[in-house]
Amino acid sequence: MKSVESSAAVPGFAAPLKKIKAADSRASVILAFLPADHWSVPGAQTAAARTLIAQGCDFVCGIDGHEVQEELNATTMGGKRVLMFSKDLNYTIAPNVILAGPIRNLSTLLSIPLLALKEGSWKKEAKYPPWSSSFGRGGETFNPAFLADIRFRKVKTPDLGTIGLLELIEKREQQLADGTLNPFTGPVKDQKGKLRIPSGVRVDYEFLRTMDWFVENIKIVQIK
């Protein structure tokens, strides 16, 4: 893998990607920032995808939507293979591009207020349900087109030894759920090599939300 991209509005989004360096020393992380109103600006996400591909990205995450999937599918069909992870959409739009997803089932999120309206129990001051209520698989975890390629892949980990890729994913999901795994655990250094999170220290959401620095192995690019 040449590079992994994460388009995000906050620097903290890039922090867990430090694991990439441990998994593949040749990999690099390229980060591009999207404008705050990117959902309402036509072409903003496509421009980000094109910029990242021009930088050498062969796996894109953090940006989504039909326009991006169609762009990456066209790029792949044109001879330059690019994969992506989709958190919301299935594989039908870009069957040759989307490796995994979705992890959110938006029908669960939308059903809460809609059912309340139907039953007449929705109140004006009621809060919209949190995004966390939509988490949970909304379909097949892996694109069936790629499953045969990864079913028998094995990876070496420092804590679990050599383990099958699919088994590792299930194990990590369980560890995240029961709190035995926290990707935001030190030691973590910034791009200048300064130790920012000491060894063994687990940071909380408030820390991540206010991060104003980047971890090592991150390259920032300007969207063109």
Tab-separated table of C-alpha atoms in Angstrom:
chain	number	residue	atom	x	y	z
A	1	MET	CA	0.000	0.000	0.000
A	2	LYS	CA	1.455	3.313	-1.049
A	3	SER	CA	-0.619	5.601	1.072
A	4	VAL	CA	-3.675	5.947	3.211
A	5	GLU	CA	-5.765	9.103	3.261
A	6	SER	CA	-8.005	10.608	5.859
A	7	SER	CA	-9.949	13.751	5.098
A	8	ALA	CA	-11.090	15.249	8.359
A	9	ALA	CA	-12.110	18.444	10.068
A	10	VAL	CA	-10.021	17.814	13.177
A	11	PRO	CA	-6.382	16.712	13.606
A	12	GLY	CA	-7.373	14.072	16.147
A	13	PHE	CA	-8.927	11.975	13.393
A	14	ALA	CA	-5.450	11.080	12.190
A	15	ALA	CA	-4.176	9.840	15.553
A	16	PRO	CA	-5.178	6.156	15.250
A	17	LEU	CA	-3.471	5.989	11.873
A	18	LYS	CA	-0.158	5.728	13.689
A	19	LYS	CA	-0.903	2.003	13.702
A	20	ILE	CA	-0.362	1.990	9.950
A	21	LYS	CA	3.342	2.656	10.363
A	22	ALA	CA	3.671	-0.330	12.664
A	23	ALA	CA	1.818	-2.559	10.202
A	24	ASP	CA	3.677	-1.385	7.091
A	25	SER	CA	6.750	0.820	7.354
A	26	ARG	CA	6.436	1.683	3.647
A	27	ALA	CA	2.977	3.170	4.052
A	28	SER	CA	2.357	6.858	4.496
A	29	VAL	CA	-0.683	8.844	5.557
A	30	ILE	CA	-1.811	11.788	3.446
A	31	LEU	CA	-4.313	14.127	5.067
A	32	ALA	CA	-6.455	16.642	3.192
A	33	PHE	CA	-8.913	18.986	4.870
A	34	LEU	CA	-12.422	19.378	3.538
A	35	PRO	CA	-14.299	22.679	3.939
A	36	ALA	CA	-16.805	22.751	6.773
A	37	ASP	CA	-19.690	22.990	4.296
A	38	HIS	CA	-18.387	20.254	1.991
A	39	TRP	CA	-21.725	18.423	2.031
A	40	SER	CA	-23.413	21.400	0.339
A	41	VAL	CA	-20.586	22.334	-2.024
A	42	PRO	CA	-20.813	20.311	-5.252
A	43	GLY	CA	-17.506	18.776	-6.256
A	44	ALA	CA	-15.633	19.496	-3.006
A	45	GLN	CA	-15.166	15.847	-2.094
A	46	THR	CA	-14.335	14.850	-5.654
A	47	ALA	CA	-11.619	17.524	-5.741
A	48	ALA	CA	-10.190	16.117	-2.512
A	49	ALA	CA	-10.192	12.601	-3.936
A	50	ARG	CA	-8.429	13.728	-7.121
A	51	THR	CA	-5.780	15.602	-5.135
A	52	LEU	CA	-5.083	12.573	-2.966
A	53	ILE	CA	-4.878	10.226	-5.938
A	54	ALA	CA	-2.421	12.625	-7.585
A	55	GLN	CA	-0.286	12.369	-4.428
A	56	GLY	CA	-0.155	8.582	-4.830
A	57	CYS	CA	-3.005	7.397	-2.626
A	58	ASP	CA	-4.297	3.942	-3.408
A	59	PHE	CA	-6.709	3.743	-0.472
A	60	VAL	CA	-9.065	6.566	0.453
A	61	CYS	CA	-11.124	6.955	3.608
A	62	GLY	CA	-12.837	9.761	5.447
A	63	ILE	CA	-14.687	11.067	2.397
A	64	ASP	CA	-17.777	9.456	0.983
A	65	GLY	CA	-20.803	9.966	-1.205
A	66	HIS	CA	-21.920	9.011	-4.693
A	67	GLU	CA	-19.687	11.511	-6.487
A	68	VAL	CA	-16.526	10.224	-4.788
A	69	GLN	CA	-17.404	6.592	-5.385
A	70	GLU	CA	-18.102	7.265	-9.050
A	71	GLU	CA	-14.809	9.173	-9.362
A	72	LEU	CA	-12.769	6.363	-7.813
A	73	ASN	CA	-14.603	3.739	-9.838
A	74	ALA	CA	-13.764	5.625	-13.047
A	75	THR	CA	-10.128	5.945	-11.928
A	76	THR	CA	-9.921	2.218	-11.244
A	77	MET	CA	-11.568	1.326	-14.547
A	78	GLY	CA	-9.063	3.652	-16.220
A	79	GLY	CA	-6.194	1.492	-15.012
A	80	LYS	CA	-5.153	3.118	-11.721
A	81	ARG	CA	-6.611	1.001	-8.950
A	82	VAL	CA	-7.899	2.877	-5.915
A	83	LEU	CA	-9.833	1.343	-3.033
A	84	MET	CA	-11.982	3.041	-0.433
A	85	PHE	CA	-13.887	2.376	2.773
A	86	SER	CA	-17.518	3.489	2.860
A	87	LYS	CA	-19.131	4.066	6.240
A	88	ASP	CA	-22.667	4.553	4.932
A	89	LEU	CA	-23.194	3.233	1.405
A	90	ASN	CA	-23.200	-0.270	-0.011
A	91	TYR	CA	-21.123	-1.639	-2.878
A	92	THR	CA	-23.518	-1.198	-5.792
A	93	ILE	CA	-22.315	2.260	-6.891
A	94	ALA	CA	-18.619	1.363	-7.034
A	95	PRO	CA	-18.357	-2.441	-6.876
A	96	ASN	CA	-14.711	-2.414	-7.966
A	97	VAL	CA	-13.615	0.161	-5.394
A	98	ILE	CA	-15.328	-0.230	-2.018
A	99	LEU	CA	-13.446	-2.759	0.067
A	100	ALA	CA	-15.446	-2.606	3.293
A	101	GLY	CA	-18.475	-0.997	4.890
A	102	PRO	CA	-21.014	0.192	5.749
A	103	ILE	CA	-20.752	0.476	9.522
A	104	ARG	CA	-23.769	2.722	9.959
A	105	ASN	CA	-27.392	1.816	9.404
A	106	LEU	CA	-29.080	5.167	8.866
A	107	SER	CA	-32.546	3.604	8.917
A	108	THR	CA	-32.051	3.021	12.641
A	109	LEU	CA	-31.177	6.670	13.164
A	110	LEU	CA	-34.106	8.018	11.149
A	111	SER	CA	-36.694	5.607	12.520
A	112	ILE	CA	-36.510	7.110	16.022
A	113	PRO	CA	-37.996	10.548	15.224
A	114	LEU	CA	-40.211	9.264	12.400
A	115	LEU	CA	-41.917	6.660	14.572
A	116	ALA	CA	-42.332	9.244	17.332
A	117	LEU	CA	-44.019	11.601	14.862
A	118	LYS	CA	-46.291	8.831	13.636
A	119	GLU	CA	-47.304	7.927	17.180
A	120	GLY	CA	-47.759	11.571	18.159
A	121	SER	CA	-45.169	11.384	20.935
A	122	TRP	CA	-42.572	13.693	19.348
A	123	LYS	CA	-42.144	16.981	21.186
A	124	LYS	CA	-40.775	20.209	19.771
A	125	GLU	CA	-37.972	20.346	22.324
A	126	ALA	CA	-36.981	16.713	21.793
A	127	LYS	CA	-33.367	16.186	20.792
A	128	TYR	CA	-32.469	14.444	17.568
A	129	PRO	CA	-30.969	11.007	18.289
A	130	PRO	CA	-27.153	10.848	18.421
A	131	TRP	CA	-25.105	9.385	15.579
A	132	SER	CA	-24.111	6.561	17.896
A	133	SER	CA	-27.631	5.175	17.578
A	134	SER	CA	-26.906	4.435	13.913
A	135	PHE	CA	-23.777	2.400	14.537
A	136	GLY	CA	-24.016	-1.256	13.696
A	137	ARG	CA	-23.565	-3.077	10.444
A	138	GLY	CA	-25.893	-1.926	7.739
A	139	GLY	CA	-24.965	-4.784	5.443
A	140	GLU	CA	-22.096	-7.100	4.572
A	141	THR	CA	-18.873	-6.014	6.277
A	142	PHE	CA	-16.728	-6.792	3.242
A	143	ASN	CA	-17.498	-6.416	-0.407
A	144	PRO	CA	-18.147	-9.972	-1.660
A	145	ALA	CA	-15.953	-9.185	-4.674
A	146	PHE	CA	-12.921	-8.844	-2.376
A	147	LEU	CA	-13.771	-11.419	0.269
A	148	ALA	CA	-12.051	-14.286	-1.523
A	149	ASP	CA	-8.807	-12.289	-1.579
A	150	ILE	CA	-8.761	-11.568	2.146
A	151	ARG	CA	-10.427	-14.628	3.651
A	152	PHE	CA	-7.146	-16.483	4.107
A	153	ARG	CA	-4.874	-13.492	4.732
A	154	LYS	CA	-2.915	-13.595	7.984
A	155	VAL	CA	-1.221	-10.745	9.815
A	156	LYS	CA	1.317	-10.615	12.632
A	157	THR	CA	0.406	-8.594	15.712
A	158	PRO	CA	2.480	-7.808	18.827
A	159	ASP	CA	-0.236	-8.987	21.222
A	160	LEU	CA	-2.106	-11.752	19.392
A	161	GLY	CA	0.688	-13.224	17.310
A	162	THR	CA	-0.106	-14.398	13.785
A	163	ILE	CA	-3.842	-14.351	13.231
A	164	GLY	CA	-6.283	-14.423	10.329
A	165	LEU	CA	-7.314	-10.972	9.099
A	166	LEU	CA	-11.049	-11.530	9.539
A	167	GLU	CA	-10.508	-13.028	12.982
A	168	LEU	CA	-8.324	-10.057	13.933
A	169	ILE	CA	-11.034	-7.595	12.917
A	170	GLU	CA	-13.627	-9.407	15.023
A	171	LYS	CA	-11.206	-9.531	17.952
A	172	ARG	CA	-10.416	-5.813	17.738
A	173	GLU	CA	-14.112	-4.958	17.558
A	174	GLN	CA	-14.708	-6.908	20.740
A	175	GLN	CA	-11.722	-5.283	22.457
A	176	LEU	CA	-13.004	-1.824	21.538
A	177	ALA	CA	-16.448	-2.735	22.850
A	178	ASP	CA	-15.239	-4.056	26.203
A	179	GLY	CA	-12.638	-1.316	26.702
A	180	THR	CA	-9.527	-3.491	26.621
A	181	LEU	CA	-8.253	-1.733	23.485
A	182	ASN	CA	-7.798	2.002	23.117
A	183	PRO	CA	-6.030	3.182	19.926
A	184	PHE	CA	-5.300	6.505	21.626
A	185	THR	CA	-2.801	5.100	24.103
A	186	GLY	CA	0.754	6.402	24.377
A	187	PRO	CA	3.501	6.600	23.517
A	188	VAL	CA	2.468	9.014	20.758
A	189	LYS	CA	4.847	11.556	19.219
A	190	ASP	CA	4.111	14.553	17.046
A	191	GLN	CA	5.664	15.286	13.655
A	192	LYS	CA	8.695	16.896	15.306
A	193	GLY	CA	9.391	13.799	17.388
A	194	LYS	CA	8.188	15.340	20.645
A	195	LEU	CA	6.470	12.918	23.013
A	196	ARG	CA	2.909	14.173	23.391
A	197	ILE	CA	1.201	11.217	25.062
A	198	PRO	CA	3.387	9.260	27.523
A	199	SER	CA	3.574	5.486	27.402
A	200	GLY	CA	0.527	3.802	28.881
A	201	VAL	CA	-1.561	6.986	29.097
A	202	ARG	CA	-5.039	6.660	27.578
A	203	VAL	CA	-6.538	9.940	26.411
A	204	ASP	CA	-10.238	10.752	26.398
A	205	TYR	CA	-12.559	12.317	23.842
A	206	GLU	CA	-12.070	15.830	25.188
A	207	PHE	CA	-8.319	15.543	24.607
A	208	LEU	CA	-8.815	14.338	21.045
A	209	ARG	CA	-11.380	17.030	20.312
A	210	THR	CA	-8.919	19.777	21.217
A	211	MET	CA	-5.773	18.374	19.573
A	212	ASP	CA	-3.848	21.034	17.641
A	213	TRP	CA	-0.984	18.834	16.428
A	214	PHE	CA	-0.429	15.867	14.131
A	215	VAL	CA	1.125	12.514	14.841
A	216	GLU	CA	4.249	11.426	12.986
A	217	ASN	CA	4.031	9.958	9.492
A	218	ILE	CA	1.316	12.423	8.400
A	219	LYS	CA	1.579	14.490	5.222
A	220	ILE	CA	-0.759	17.456	4.709
A	221	VAL	CA	-1.848	18.377	1.174
A	222	GLN	CA	-3.834	21.288	-0.234
A	223	ILE	CA	-6.952	20.391	-2.178
A	224	LYS	CA	-6.717	21.494	-5.801
